CSV table of C-alpha atoms in Angstrom, one decimal:
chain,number,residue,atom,x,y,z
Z,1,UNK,CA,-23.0,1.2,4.0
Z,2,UNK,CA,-19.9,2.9,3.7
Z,3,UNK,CA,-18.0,5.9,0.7
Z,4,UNK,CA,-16.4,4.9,-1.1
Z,5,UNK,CA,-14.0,6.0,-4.8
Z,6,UNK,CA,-14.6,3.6,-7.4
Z,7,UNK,CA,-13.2,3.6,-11.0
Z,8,UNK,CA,-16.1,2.0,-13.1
Z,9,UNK,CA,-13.8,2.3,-16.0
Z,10,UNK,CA,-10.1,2.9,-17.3
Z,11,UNK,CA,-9.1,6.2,-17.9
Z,12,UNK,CA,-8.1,10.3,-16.6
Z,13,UNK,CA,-9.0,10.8,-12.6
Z,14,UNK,CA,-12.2,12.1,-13.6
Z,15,UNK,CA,-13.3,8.2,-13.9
Z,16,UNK,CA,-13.2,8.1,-10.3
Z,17,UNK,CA,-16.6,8.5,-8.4
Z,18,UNK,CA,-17.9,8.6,-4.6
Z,19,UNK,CA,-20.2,6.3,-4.0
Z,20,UNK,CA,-22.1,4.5,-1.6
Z,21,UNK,CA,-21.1,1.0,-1.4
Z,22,UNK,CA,-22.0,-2.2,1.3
Z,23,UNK,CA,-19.8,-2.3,4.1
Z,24,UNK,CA,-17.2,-5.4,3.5
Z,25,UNK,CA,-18.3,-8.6,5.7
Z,26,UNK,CA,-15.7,-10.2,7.8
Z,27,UNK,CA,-14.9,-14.1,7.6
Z,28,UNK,CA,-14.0,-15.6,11.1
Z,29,UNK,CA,-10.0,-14.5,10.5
Z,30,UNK,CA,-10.4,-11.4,9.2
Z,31,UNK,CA,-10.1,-8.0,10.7
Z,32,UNK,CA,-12.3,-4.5,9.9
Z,33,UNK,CA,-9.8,-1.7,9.5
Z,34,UNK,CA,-11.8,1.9,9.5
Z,35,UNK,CA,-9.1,3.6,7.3
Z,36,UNK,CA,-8.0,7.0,9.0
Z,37,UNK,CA,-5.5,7.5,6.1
Z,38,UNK,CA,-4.3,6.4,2.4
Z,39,UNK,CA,-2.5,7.7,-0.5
Z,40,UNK,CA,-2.2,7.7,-4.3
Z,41,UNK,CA,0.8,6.3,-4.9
Z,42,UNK,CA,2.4,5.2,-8.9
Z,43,UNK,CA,1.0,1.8,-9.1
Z,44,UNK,CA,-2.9,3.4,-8.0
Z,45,UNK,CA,-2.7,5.4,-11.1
Z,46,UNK,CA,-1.2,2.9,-13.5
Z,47,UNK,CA,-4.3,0.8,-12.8
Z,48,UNK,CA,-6.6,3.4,-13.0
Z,49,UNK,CA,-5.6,4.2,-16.1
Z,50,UNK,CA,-4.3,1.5,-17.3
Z,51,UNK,CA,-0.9,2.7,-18.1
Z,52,UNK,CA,1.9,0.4,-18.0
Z,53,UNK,CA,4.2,1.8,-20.8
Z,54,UNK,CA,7.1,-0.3,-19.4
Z,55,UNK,CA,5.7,-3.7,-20.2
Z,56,UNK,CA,5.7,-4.8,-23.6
Z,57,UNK,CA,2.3,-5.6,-25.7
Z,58,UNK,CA,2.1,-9.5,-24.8
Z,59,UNK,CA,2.4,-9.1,-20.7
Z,60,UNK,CA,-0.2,-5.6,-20.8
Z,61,UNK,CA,-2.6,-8.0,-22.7
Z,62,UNK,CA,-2.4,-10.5,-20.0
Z,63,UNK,CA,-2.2,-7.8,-17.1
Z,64,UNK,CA,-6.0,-6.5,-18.9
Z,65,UNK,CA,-7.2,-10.2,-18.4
Z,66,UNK,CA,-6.2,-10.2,-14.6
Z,67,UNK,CA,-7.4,-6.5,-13.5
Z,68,UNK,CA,-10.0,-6.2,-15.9
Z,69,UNK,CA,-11.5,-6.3,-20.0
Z,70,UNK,CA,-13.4,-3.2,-19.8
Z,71,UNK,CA,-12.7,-1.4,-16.4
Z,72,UNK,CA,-11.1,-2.4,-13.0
Z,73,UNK,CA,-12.1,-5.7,-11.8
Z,74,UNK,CA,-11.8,-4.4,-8.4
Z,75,UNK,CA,-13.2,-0.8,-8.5
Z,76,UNK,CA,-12.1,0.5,-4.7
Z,77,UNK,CA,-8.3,1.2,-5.7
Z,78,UNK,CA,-5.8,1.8,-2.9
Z,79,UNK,CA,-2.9,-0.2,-1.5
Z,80,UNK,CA,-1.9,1.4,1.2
Z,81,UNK,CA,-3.1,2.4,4.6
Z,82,UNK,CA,-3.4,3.3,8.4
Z,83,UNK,CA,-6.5,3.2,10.4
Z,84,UNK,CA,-7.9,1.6,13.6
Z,85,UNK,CA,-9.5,-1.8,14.1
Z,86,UNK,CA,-13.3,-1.9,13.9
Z,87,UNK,CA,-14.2,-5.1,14.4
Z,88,UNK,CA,-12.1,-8.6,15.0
Z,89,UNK,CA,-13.0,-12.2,13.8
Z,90,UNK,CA,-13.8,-14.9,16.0
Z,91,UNK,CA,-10.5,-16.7,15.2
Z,92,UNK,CA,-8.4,-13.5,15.3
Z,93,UNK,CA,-5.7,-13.9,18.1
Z,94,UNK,CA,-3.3,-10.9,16.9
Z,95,UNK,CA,-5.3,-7.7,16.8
Z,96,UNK,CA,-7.9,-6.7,18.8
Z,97,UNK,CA,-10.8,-4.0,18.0
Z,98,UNK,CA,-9.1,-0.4,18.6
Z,99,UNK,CA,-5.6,-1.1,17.7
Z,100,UNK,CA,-4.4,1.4,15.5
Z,101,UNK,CA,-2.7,-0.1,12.5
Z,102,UNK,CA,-0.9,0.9,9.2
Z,103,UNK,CA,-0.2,-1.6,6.3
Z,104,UNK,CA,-0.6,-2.7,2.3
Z,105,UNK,CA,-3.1,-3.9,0.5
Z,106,UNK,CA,-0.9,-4.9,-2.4
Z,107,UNK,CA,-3.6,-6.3,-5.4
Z,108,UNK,CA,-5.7,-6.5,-3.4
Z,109,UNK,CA,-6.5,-2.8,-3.5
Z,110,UNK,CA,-9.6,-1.0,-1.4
Z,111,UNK,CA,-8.2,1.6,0.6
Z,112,UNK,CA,-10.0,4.3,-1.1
Z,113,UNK,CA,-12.8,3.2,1.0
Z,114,UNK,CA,-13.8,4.1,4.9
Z,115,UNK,CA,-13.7,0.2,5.7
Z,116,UNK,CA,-11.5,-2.6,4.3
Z,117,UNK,CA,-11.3,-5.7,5.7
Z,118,UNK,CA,-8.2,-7.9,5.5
Z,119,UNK,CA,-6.9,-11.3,6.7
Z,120,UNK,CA,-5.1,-11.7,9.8
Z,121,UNK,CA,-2.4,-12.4,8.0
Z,122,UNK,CA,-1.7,-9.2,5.9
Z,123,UNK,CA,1.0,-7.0,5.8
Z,124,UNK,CA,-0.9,-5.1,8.2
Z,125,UNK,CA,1.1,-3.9,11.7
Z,126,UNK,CA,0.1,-1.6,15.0
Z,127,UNK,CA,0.8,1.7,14.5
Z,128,UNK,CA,3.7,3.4,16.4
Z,129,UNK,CA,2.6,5.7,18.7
Z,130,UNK,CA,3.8,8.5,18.2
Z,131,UNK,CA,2.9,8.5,13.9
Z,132,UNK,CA,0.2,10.5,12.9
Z,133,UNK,CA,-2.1,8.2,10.3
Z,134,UNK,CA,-0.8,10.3,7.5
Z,135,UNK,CA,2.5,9.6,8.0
Z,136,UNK,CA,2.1,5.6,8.7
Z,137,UNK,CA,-0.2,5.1,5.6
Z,138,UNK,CA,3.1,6.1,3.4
Z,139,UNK,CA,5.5,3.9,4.3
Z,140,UNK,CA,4.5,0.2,3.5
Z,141,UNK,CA,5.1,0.3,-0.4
Z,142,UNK,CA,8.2,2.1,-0.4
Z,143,UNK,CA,9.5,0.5,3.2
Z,144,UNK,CA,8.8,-2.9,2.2
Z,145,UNK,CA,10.5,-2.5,-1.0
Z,146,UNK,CA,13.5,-0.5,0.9
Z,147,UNK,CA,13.9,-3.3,3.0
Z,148,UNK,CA,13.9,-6.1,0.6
Z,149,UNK,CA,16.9,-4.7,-1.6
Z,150,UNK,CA,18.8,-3.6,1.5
Z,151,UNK,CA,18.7,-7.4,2.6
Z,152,UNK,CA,19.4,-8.7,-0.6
Z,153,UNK,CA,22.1,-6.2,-0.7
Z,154,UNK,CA,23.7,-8.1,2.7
Z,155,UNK,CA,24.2,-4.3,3.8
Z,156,UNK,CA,26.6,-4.4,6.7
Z,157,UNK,CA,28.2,-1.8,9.4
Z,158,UNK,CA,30.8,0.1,7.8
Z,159,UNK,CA,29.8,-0.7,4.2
Z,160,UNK,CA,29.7,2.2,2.3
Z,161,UNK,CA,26.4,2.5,0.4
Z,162,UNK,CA,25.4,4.8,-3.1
Z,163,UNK,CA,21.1,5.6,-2.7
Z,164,UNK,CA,19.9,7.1,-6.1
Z,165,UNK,CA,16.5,8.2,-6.3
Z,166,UNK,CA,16.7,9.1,-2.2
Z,167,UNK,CA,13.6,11.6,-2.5
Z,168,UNK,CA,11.3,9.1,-3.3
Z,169,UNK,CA,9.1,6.8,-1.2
Z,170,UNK,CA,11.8,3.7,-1.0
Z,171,UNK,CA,14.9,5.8,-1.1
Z,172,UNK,CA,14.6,8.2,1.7
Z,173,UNK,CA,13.3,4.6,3.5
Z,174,UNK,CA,16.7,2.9,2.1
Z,175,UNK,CA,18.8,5.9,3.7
Z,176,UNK,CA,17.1,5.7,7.2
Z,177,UNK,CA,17.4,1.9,6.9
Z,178,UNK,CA,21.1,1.5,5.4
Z,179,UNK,CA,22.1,4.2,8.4
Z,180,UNK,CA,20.7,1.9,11.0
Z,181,UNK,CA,22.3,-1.1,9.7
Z,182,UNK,CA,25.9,1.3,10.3
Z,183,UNK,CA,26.6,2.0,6.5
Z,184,UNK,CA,28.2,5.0,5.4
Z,185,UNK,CA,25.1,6.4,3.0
Z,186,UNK,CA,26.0,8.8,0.0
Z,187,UNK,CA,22.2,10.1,-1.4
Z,188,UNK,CA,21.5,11.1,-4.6
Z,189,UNK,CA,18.4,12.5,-6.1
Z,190,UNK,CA,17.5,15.1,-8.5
Z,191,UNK,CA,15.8,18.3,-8.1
């Protein structure tokens, strides 16, 4: 058995309860992640609450279908996280049980749990060294989204490069990332 926060049904954070729930089981090319660290991040709470005021009535219909009529389909929310390896499958050749890891869920949610487990094949990476778990659970939403509009951008050395929203969890990401690449960065953000 394991805690966990579970949203039974849509609504306020007060839906959210701690609870004991059954440890997840691993299939032979999964890994056990004992989460040391997770956040709440924009896209937690839209599900929670079911809040998706930018999509029009047709797609938030369909989007109630996929996460859920009444409640969550998947009550443990949570995409993002760090933590050590627990426990390996028996066809799992990259990690090994200790390795400390940070990563993202995505839809898959269950973070805001002390055990997920997830396939070898998740976004799921060792932890540098010298992060702390708090720090390494933030970046895979905002990093990975960073990272793919940089590269679409075809950012180059010498380019010079306009951030806006560089406070937030891809932009300050996107600076760090456009810098290394050699661009010239101007960021802008309110206060």
């Amino acid at each position: 058995m394991m805690k966990a926060i579970v949203a039974e049904s849509y609504g306020p954070p007060e839906v959210l309860e701690l609870v004991e729930v059954d440890t997840p089981v691993l299939s032979d090319d999964e890994v056990l992640v004992r989460i040391l660290a997770t956040t709440v991040v924009l896209g937690d709470c839209e599900i929670r609450g079911f809040q998706f005021p930018q999509y029009g009535l047709g797609l938030r219909l369909l989007m109630r279908l996929g996460f859920g009529l009444r409640g969550p389909r998947k009550k443990i929310l949570g995409q993002q996280l760090a933590g050590e390896i627990e426990k390996v499958g028996k066809e799992v050749t990259r990690f090994k049980e200790g390795d400390q890891v940070f990563g993202v869920t995505g839809l898959n949610l269950g973070t805001y749990a002390e055990y997920t487990s997830l396939g070898e094949d998740a976004v799921l990476t060792e932890k540098p060294a010298n992060m702390r778990f708090e720090e390494a659970s933030t970046i895979p939403l905002g990093g990975l989204e960073a990272l793919y509009f940089l590269r679409k951008a075809k950012i180059q050395s010498g380019q010079r490069v306009l951030i806006n929203g560089a406070g937030g969890s891809i932009g300050t990401i996107a600076v760090q990332l456009a810098k290394n690449q050699g661009a010239e960065v101007t960021a802008v953000d309110s206060a």
